[in-house]
CSV table of C-alpha atoms in Angstrom, one decimal:
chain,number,residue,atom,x,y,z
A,3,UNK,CA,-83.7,0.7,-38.2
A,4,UNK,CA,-84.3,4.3,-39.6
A,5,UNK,CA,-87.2,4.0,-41.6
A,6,UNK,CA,-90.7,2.9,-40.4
A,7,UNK,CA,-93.8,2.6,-42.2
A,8,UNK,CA,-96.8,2.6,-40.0
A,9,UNK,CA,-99.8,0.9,-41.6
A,10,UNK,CA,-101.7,-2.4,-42.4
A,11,UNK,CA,-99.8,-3.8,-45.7
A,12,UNK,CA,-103.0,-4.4,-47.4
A,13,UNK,CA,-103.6,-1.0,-48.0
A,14,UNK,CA,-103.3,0.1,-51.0
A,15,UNK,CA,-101.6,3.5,-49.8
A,16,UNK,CA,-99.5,1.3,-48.2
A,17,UNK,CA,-98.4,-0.9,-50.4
A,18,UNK,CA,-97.3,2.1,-52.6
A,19,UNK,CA,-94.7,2.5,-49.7
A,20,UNK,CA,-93.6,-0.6,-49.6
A,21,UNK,CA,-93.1,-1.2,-53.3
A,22,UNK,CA,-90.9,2.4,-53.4
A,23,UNK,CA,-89.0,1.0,-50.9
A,24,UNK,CA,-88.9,-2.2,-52.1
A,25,UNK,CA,-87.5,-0.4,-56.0
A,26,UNK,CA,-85.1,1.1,-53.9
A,27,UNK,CA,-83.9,-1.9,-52.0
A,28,UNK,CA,-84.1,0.0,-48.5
A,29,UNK,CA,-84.6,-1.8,-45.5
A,30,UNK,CA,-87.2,-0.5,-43.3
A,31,UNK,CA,-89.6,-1.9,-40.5
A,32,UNK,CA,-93.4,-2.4,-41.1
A,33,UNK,CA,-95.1,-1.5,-38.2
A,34,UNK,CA,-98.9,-2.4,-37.9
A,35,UNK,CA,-101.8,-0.3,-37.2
A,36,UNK,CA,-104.9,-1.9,-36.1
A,37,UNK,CA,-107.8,-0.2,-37.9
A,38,UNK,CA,-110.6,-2.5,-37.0
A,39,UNK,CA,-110.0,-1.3,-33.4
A,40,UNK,CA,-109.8,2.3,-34.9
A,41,UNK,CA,-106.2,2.9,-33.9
A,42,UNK,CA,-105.7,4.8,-36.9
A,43,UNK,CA,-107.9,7.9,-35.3
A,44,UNK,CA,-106.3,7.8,-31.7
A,45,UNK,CA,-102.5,8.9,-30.4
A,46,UNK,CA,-100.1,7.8,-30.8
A,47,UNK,CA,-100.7,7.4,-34.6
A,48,UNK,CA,-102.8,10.8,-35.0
A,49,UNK,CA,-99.9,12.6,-34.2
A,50,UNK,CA,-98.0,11.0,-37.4
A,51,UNK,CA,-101.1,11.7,-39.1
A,52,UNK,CA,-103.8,14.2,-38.2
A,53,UNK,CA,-106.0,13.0,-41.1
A,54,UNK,CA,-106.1,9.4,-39.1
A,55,UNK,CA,-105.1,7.5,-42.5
A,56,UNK,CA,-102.4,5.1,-43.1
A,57,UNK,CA,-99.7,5.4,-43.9
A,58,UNK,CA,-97.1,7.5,-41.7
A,59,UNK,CA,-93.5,7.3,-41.9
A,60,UNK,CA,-90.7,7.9,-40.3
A,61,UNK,CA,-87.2,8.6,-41.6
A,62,UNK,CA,-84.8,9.5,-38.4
A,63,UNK,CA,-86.4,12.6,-37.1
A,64,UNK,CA,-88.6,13.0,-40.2
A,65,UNK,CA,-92.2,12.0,-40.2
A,66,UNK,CA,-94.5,12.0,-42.9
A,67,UNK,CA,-97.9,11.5,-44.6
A,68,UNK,CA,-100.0,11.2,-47.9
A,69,UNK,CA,-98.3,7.9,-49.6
A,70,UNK,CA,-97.1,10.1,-52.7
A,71,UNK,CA,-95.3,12.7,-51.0
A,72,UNK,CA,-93.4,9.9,-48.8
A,73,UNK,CA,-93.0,8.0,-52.6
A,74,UNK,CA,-91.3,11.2,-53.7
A,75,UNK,CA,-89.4,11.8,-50.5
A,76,UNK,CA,-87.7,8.5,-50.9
A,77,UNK,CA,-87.0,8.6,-54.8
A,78,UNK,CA,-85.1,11.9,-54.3
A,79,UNK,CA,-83.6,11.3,-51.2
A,80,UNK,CA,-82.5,7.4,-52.1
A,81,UNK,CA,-82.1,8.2,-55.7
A,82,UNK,CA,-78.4,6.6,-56.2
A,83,UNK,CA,-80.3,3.7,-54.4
A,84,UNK,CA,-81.9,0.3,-56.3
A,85,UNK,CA,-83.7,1.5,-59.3
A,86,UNK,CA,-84.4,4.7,-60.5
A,87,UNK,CA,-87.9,6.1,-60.4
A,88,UNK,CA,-87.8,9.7,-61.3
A,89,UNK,CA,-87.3,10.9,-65.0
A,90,UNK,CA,-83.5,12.0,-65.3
A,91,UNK,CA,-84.1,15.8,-66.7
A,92,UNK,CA,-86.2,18.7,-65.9
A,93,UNK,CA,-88.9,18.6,-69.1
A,94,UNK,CA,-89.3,14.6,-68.4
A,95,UNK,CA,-89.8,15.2,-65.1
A,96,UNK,CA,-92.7,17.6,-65.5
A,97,UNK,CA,-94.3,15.3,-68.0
A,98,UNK,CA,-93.9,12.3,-65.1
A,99,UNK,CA,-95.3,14.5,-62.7
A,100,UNK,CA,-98.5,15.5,-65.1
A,101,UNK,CA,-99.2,11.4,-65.0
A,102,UNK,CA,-99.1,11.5,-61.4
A,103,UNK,CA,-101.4,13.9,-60.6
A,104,UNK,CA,-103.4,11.9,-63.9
A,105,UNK,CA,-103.6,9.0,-60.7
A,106,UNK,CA,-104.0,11.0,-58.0
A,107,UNK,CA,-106.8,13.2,-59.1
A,108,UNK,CA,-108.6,11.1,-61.9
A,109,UNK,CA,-107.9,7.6,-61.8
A,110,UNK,CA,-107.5,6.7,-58.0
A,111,UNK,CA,-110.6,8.3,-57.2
A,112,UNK,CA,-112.6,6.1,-59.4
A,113,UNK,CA,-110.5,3.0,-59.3
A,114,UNK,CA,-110.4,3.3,-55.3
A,115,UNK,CA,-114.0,3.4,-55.3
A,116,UNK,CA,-114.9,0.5,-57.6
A,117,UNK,CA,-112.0,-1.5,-55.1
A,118,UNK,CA,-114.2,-0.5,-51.8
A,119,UNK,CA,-116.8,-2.2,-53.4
A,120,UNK,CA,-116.1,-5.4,-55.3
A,121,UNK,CA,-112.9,-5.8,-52.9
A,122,UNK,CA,-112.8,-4.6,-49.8
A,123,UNK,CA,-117.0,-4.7,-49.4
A,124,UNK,CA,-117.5,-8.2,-49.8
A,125,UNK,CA,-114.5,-9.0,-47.4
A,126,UNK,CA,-115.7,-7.3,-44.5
A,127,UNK,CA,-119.5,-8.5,-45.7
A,128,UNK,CA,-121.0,-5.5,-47.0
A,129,UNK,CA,-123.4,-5.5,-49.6
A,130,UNK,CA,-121.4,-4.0,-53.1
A,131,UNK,CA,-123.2,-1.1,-54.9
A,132,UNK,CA,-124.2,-2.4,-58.3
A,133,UNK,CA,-125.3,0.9,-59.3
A,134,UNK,CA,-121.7,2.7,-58.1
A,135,UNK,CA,-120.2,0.0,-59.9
A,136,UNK,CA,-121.4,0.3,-63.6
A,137,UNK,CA,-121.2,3.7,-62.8
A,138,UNK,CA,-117.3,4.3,-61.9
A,139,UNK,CA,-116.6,1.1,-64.6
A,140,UNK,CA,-117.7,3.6,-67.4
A,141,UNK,CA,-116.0,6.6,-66.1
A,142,UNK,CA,-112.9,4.1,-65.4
A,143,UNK,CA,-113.3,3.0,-69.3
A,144,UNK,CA,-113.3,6.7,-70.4
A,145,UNK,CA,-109.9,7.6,-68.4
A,146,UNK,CA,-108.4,4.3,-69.9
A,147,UNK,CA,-109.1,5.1,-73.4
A,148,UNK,CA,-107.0,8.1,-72.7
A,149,UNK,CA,-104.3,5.6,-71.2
A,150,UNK,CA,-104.1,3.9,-74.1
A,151,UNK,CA,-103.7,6.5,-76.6
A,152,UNK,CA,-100.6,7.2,-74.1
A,153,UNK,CA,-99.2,3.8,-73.9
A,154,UNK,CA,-99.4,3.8,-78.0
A,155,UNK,CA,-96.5,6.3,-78.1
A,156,UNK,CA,-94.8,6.0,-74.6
A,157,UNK,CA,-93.5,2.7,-72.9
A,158,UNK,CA,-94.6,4.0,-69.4
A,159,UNK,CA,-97.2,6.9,-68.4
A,160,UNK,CA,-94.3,9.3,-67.5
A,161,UNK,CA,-91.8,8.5,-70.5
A,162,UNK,CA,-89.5,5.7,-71.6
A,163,UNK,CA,-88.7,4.3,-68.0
A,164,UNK,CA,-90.6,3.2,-65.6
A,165,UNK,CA,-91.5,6.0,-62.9
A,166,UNK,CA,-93.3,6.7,-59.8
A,167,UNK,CA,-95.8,7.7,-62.6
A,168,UNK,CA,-96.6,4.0,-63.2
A,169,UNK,CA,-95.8,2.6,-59.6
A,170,UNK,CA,-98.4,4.6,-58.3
A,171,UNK,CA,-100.9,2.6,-59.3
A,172,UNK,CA,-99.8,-1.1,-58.8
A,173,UNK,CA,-101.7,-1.6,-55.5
A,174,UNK,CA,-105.2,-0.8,-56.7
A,175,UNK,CA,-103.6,-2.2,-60.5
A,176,UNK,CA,-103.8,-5.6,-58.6
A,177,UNK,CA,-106.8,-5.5,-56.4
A,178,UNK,CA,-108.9,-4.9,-59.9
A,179,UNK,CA,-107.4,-7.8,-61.4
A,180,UNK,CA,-109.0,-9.9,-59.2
A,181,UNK,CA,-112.1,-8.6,-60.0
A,182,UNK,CA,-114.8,-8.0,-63.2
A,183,UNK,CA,-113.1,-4.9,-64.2
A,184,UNK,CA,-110.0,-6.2,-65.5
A,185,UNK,CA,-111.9,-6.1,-68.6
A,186,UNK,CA,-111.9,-3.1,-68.8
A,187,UNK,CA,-107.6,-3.5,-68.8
A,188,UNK,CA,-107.7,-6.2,-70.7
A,189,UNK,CA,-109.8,-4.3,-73.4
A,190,UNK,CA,-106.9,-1.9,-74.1
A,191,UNK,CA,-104.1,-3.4,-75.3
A,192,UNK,CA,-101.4,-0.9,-74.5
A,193,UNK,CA,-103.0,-0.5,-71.2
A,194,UNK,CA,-103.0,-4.4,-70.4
A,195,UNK,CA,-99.7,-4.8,-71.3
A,196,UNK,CA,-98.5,-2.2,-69.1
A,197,UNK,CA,-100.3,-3.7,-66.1
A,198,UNK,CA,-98.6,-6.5,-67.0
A,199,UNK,CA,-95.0,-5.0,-67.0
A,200,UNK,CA,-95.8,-3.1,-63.8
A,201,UNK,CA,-97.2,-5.8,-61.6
A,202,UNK,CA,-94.4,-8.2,-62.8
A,203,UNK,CA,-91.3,-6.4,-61.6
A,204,UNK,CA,-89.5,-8.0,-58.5
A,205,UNK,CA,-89.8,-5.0,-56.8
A,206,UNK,CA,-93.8,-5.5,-56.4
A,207,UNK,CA,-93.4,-9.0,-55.6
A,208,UNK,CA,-91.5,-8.4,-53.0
A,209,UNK,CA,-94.1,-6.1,-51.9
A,210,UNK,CA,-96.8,-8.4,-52.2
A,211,UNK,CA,-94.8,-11.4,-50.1
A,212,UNK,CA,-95.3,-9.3,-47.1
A,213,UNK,CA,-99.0,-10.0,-47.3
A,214,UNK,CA,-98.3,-13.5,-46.5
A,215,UNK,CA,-96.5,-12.8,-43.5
B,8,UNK,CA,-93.6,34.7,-76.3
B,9,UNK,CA,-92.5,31.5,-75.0
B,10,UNK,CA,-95.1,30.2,-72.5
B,11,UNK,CA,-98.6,29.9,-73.4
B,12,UNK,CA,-101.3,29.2,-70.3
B,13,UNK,CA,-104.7,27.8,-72.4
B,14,UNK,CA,-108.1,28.1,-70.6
B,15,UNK,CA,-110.8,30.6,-69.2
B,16,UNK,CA,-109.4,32.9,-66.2
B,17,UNK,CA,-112.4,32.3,-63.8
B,18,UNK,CA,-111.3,28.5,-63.8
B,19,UNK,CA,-110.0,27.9,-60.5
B,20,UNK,CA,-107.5,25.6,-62.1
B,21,UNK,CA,-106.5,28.2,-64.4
B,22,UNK,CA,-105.9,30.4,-61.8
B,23,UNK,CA,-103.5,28.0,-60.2
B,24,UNK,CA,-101.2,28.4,-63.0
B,25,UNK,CA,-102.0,31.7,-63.3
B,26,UNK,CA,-101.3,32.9,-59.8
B,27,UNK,CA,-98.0,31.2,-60.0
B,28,UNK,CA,-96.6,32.4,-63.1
B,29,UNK,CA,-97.6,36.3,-61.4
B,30,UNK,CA,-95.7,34.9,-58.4
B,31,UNK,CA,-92.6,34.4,-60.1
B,32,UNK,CA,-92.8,38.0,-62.6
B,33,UNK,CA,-92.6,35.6,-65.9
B,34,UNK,CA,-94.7,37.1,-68.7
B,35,UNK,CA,-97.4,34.6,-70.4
B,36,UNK,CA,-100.5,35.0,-72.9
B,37,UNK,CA,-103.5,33.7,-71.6
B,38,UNK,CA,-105.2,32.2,-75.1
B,39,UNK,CA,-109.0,31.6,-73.8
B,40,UNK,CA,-111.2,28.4,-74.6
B,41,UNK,CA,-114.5,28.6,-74.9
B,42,UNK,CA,-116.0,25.2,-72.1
B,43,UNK,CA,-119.4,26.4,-73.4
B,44,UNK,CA,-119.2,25.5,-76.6
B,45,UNK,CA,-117.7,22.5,-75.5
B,46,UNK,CA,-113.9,23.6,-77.4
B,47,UNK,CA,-111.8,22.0,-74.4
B,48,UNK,CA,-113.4,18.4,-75.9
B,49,UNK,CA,-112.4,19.1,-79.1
B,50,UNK,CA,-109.0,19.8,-81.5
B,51,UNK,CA,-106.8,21.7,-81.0
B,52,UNK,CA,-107.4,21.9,-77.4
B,53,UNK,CA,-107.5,17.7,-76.5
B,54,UNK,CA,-104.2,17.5,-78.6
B,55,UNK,CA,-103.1,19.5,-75.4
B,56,UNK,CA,-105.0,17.8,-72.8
B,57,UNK,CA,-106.3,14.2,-73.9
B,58,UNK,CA,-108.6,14.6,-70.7
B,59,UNK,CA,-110.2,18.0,-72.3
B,60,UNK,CA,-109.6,19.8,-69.2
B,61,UNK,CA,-108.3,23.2,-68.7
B,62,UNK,CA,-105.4,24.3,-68.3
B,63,UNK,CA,-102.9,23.4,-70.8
B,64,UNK,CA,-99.2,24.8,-71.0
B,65,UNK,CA,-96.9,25.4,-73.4
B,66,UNK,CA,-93.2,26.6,-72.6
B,67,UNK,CA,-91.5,26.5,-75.7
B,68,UNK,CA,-91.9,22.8,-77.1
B,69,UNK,CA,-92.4,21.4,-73.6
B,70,UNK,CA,-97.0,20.5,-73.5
B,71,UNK,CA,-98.3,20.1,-70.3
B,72,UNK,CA,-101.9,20.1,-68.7
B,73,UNK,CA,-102.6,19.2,-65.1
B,74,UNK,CA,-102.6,22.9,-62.8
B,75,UNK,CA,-100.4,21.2,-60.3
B,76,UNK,CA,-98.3,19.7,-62.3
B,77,UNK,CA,-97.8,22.8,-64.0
B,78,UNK,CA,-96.7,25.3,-60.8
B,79,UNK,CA,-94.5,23.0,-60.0
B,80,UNK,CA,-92.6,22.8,-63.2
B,81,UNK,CA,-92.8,26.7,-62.8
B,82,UNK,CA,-91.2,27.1,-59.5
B,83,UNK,CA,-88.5,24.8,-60.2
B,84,UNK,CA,-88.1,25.9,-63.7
B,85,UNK,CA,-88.0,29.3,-62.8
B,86,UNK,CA,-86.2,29.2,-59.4
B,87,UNK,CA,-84.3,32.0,-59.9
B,88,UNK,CA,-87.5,34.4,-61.0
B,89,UNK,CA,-89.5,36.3,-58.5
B,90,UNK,CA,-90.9,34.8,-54.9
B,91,UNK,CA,-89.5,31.5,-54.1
B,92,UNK,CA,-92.3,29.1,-53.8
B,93,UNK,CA,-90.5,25.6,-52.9
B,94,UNK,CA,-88.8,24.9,-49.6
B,95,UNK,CA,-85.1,25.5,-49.6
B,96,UNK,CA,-84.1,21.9,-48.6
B,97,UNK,CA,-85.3,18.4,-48.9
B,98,UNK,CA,-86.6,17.4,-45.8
B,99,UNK,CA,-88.7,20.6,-45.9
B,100,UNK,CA,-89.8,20.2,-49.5
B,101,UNK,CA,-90.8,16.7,-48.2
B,102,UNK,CA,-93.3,18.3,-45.9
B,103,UNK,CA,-94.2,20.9,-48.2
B,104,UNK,CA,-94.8,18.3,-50.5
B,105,UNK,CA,-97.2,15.8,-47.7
B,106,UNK,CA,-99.7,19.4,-47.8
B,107,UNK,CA,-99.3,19.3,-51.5
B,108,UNK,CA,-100.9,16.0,-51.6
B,109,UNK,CA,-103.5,17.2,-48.7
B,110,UNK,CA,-104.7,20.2,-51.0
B,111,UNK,CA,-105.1,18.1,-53.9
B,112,UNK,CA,-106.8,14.7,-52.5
B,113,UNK,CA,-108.6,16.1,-49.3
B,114,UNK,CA,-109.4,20.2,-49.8
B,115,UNK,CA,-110.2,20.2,-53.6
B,116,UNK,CA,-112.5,17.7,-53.7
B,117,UNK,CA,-114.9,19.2,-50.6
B,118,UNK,CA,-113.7,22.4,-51.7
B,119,UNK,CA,-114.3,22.3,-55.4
B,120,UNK,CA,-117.7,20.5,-54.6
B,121,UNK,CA,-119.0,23.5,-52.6
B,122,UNK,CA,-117.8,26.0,-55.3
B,123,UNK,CA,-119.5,24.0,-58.0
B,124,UNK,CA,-122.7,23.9,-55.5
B,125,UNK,CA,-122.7,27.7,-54.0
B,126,UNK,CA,-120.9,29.8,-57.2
B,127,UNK,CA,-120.9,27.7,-60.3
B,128,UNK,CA,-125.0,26.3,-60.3
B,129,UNK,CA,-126.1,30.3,-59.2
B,130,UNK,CA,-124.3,31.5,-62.2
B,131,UNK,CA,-125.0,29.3,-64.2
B,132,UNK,CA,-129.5,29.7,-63.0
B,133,UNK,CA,-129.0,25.7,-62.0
B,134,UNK,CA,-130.5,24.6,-58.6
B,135,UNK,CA,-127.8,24.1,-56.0
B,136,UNK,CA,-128.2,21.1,-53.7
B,137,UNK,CA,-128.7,21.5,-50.3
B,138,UNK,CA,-127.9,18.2,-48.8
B,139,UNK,CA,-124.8,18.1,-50.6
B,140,UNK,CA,-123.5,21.7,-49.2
B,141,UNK,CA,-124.5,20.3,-45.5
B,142,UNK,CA,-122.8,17.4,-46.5
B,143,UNK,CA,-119.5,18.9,-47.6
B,144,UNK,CA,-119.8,21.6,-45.3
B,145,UNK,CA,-119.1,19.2,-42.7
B,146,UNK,CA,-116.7,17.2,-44.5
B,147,UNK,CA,-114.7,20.7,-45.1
B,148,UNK,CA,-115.1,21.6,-41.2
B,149,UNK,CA,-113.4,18.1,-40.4
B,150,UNK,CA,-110.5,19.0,-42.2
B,151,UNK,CA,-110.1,22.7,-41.4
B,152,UNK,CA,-109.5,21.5,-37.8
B,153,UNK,CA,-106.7,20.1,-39.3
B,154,UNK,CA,-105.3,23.1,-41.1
B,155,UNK,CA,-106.3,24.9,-37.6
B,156,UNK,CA,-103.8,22.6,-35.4
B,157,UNK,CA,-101.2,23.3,-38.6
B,158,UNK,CA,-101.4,26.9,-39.0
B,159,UNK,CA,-101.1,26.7,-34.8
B,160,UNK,CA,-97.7,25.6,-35.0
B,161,UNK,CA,-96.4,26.8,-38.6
B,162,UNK,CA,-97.0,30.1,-40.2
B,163,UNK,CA,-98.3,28.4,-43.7
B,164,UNK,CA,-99.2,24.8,-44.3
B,165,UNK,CA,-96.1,23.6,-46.1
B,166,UNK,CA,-93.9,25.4,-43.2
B,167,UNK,CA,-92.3,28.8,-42.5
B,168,UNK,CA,-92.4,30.7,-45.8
B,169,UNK,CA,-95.2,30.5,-48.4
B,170,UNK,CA,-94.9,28.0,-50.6
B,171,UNK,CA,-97.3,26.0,-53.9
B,172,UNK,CA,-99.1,24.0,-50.8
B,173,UNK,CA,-100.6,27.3,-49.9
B,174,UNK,CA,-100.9,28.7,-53.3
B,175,UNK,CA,-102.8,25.8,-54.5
B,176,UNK,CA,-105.9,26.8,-52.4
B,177,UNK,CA,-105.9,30.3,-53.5
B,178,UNK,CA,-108.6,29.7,-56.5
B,179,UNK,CA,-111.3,28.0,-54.4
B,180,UNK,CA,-110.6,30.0,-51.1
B,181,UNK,CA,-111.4,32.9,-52.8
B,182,UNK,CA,-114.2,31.6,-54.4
B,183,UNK,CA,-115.5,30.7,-50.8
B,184,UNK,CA,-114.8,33.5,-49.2
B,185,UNK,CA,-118.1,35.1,-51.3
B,186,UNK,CA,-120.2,31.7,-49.7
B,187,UNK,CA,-121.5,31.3,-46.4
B,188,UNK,CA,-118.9,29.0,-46.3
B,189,UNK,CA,-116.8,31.8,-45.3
B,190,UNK,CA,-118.0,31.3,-41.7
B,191,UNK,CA,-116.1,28.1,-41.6
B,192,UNK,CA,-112.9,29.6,-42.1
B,193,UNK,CA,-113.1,32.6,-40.0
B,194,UNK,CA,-114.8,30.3,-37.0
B,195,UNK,CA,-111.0,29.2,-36.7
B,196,UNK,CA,-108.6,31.8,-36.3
B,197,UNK,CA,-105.5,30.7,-37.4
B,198,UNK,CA,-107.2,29.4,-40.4
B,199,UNK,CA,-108.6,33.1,-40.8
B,200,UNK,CA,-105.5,35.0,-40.9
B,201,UNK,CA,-104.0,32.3,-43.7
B,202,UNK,CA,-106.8,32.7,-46.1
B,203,UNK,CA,-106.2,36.6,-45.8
B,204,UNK,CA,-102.5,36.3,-46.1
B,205,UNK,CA,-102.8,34.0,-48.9
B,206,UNK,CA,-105.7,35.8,-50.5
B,207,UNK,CA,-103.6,39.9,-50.3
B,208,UNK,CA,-100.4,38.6,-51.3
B,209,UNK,CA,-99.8,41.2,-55.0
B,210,UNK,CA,-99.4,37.9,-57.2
B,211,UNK,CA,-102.8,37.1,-56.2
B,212,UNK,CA,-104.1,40.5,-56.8
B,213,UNK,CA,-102.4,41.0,-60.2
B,214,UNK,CA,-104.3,37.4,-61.1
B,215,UNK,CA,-107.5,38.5,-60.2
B,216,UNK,CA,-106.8,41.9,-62.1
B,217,UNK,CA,-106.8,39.6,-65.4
B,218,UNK,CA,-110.9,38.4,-64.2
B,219,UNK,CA,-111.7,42.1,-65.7
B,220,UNK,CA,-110.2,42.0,-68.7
């Protein structure tokens, strides 16, 4: 099989991944890397990724890091595959790619930090930082009002169709769900029913099924 | 004149955009906001950028904010225009794009952090924190090993030729050179010589000409 992903599938970087992959119907093998043993920071997965973080990928003789570039390598390079995920002209795709640098640089920072700690914190048995908490839930709030003025006048983030734009986001979308801040979701409407549309595509599903395994 | 680049020239974000539109020869006016009366949070500027951030774009009809977002659309836009600043096929541009992503969600932050501490507080008679420069300095070294073992085996970051995953460190490289956090850069020598490539290249120069006007 061609394409590997090497990573635990809970990760929400990996889980980005899998749900491109899964949008664009490719087979691929999941291969796990133990991080409670620190494999992550030793060979042979440091020389997939000298930043020791999952994911890595491989595509033949490609290898790659950083879950959006590997998101963007596959829409382009599997575009006439499964569902689209890029905007189809040059303007729309600028606008698309302005909402994903919105997620990278302002939202996952925040919404990554509020998972660490009323997710992944209590499930390894740390104690959550109330104080970070109300904190990033306030800056969170601010960068949502600004989604929702967007949703108002556009179906998705990055236009009309759903993009990697919006599929960025569905793993830490759905770790927050399970916790008090999707309030702060539910709050907007636009915004709530957008993580309703992105969380209930097959696609994501599919994703999340792996987990089980 | 067609494109329009909105914000103050000593933003490093702003110089982004900037630096790339001097890369590929295209002319622009440069329409200043004044951050310290607080314009970028107000109209007409958040009508540009809901997140009241500089910069915002205009090319024609086409709105845009986000720096990155915005070279990108430039050096695909304009491909034709000036230096070539995307790799010439995809498997390359899918590496270029993996230090894309390694600029914008492990440099900048550290790197940004250190500006704000070491040349934004000074100018602006605000006390810089010391614990947080140690802390980020470190941080910062961390990763520059990683640039070090890169810049070993490939001339720039995103591979042979120069490319935006270079050009995207310019602003705060610069900035940094004028920091005792210079010394962490010249301790590694392949690291050196790419901040002093990046940094005399004539787009760069012609940028920095505008910090005068």
């Amino acid at each position: 099989m061609a394409i590997k992903v090497h990573g635990p599938v809970m990760s929400p970087a990996v889980m980005r991944v899998v749900a491109t992959l899964k949008e664009k119907e490719l087979d691929f093998e999941l291969l796990s890397v133990n991080m409670q043993t620190g494999d992550h920071k030793k060979e042979p997965f440091i020389s997939l990724n000298p930043f020791g973080q999952v994911p890595a990928f491989e595509d033949g003789d490609l290898k790659l890091f950083e879950s959006r570039a590997i998101t963007q390598y596959i829409a382009h390079t599997y575009a006439d595959k499964g569902n689209q995920l890029l905007a189809n002209e040059p303007k729309k795709m600028a606008i698309m790619s302005v909402w994903m640098e919105v997620e990278s640089t302002k939202f996952d920072p925040i919404a990554s930090k509020l998972n660490f700690e009323l997710v992944v914190k209590p499930m390894l048995g740390m104690v959550t930082d109330d104080a970070a908490v109300t904190e990033n839930e306030e800056k969170l709030g601010k960068i949502l009002d600004v989604y929702e003025s967007r949703l108002k006048d556009s179906k998705y983030l990055g236009g009309e169709s759903f993009t990697l734009a919006d599929l960025h986001h569905a793993p830490v979308v759905h770790y927050l769900m399970g916790t008090k801040v999707k309030s702060l979701f539910d709050a907007r409407p636009h915004v709530k029913d957008w993580c309703a549309d992105i969380l209930a595509r097959p696609a994501w599903s599919k994703a999340l099924e792996l987990h089980k395994q």
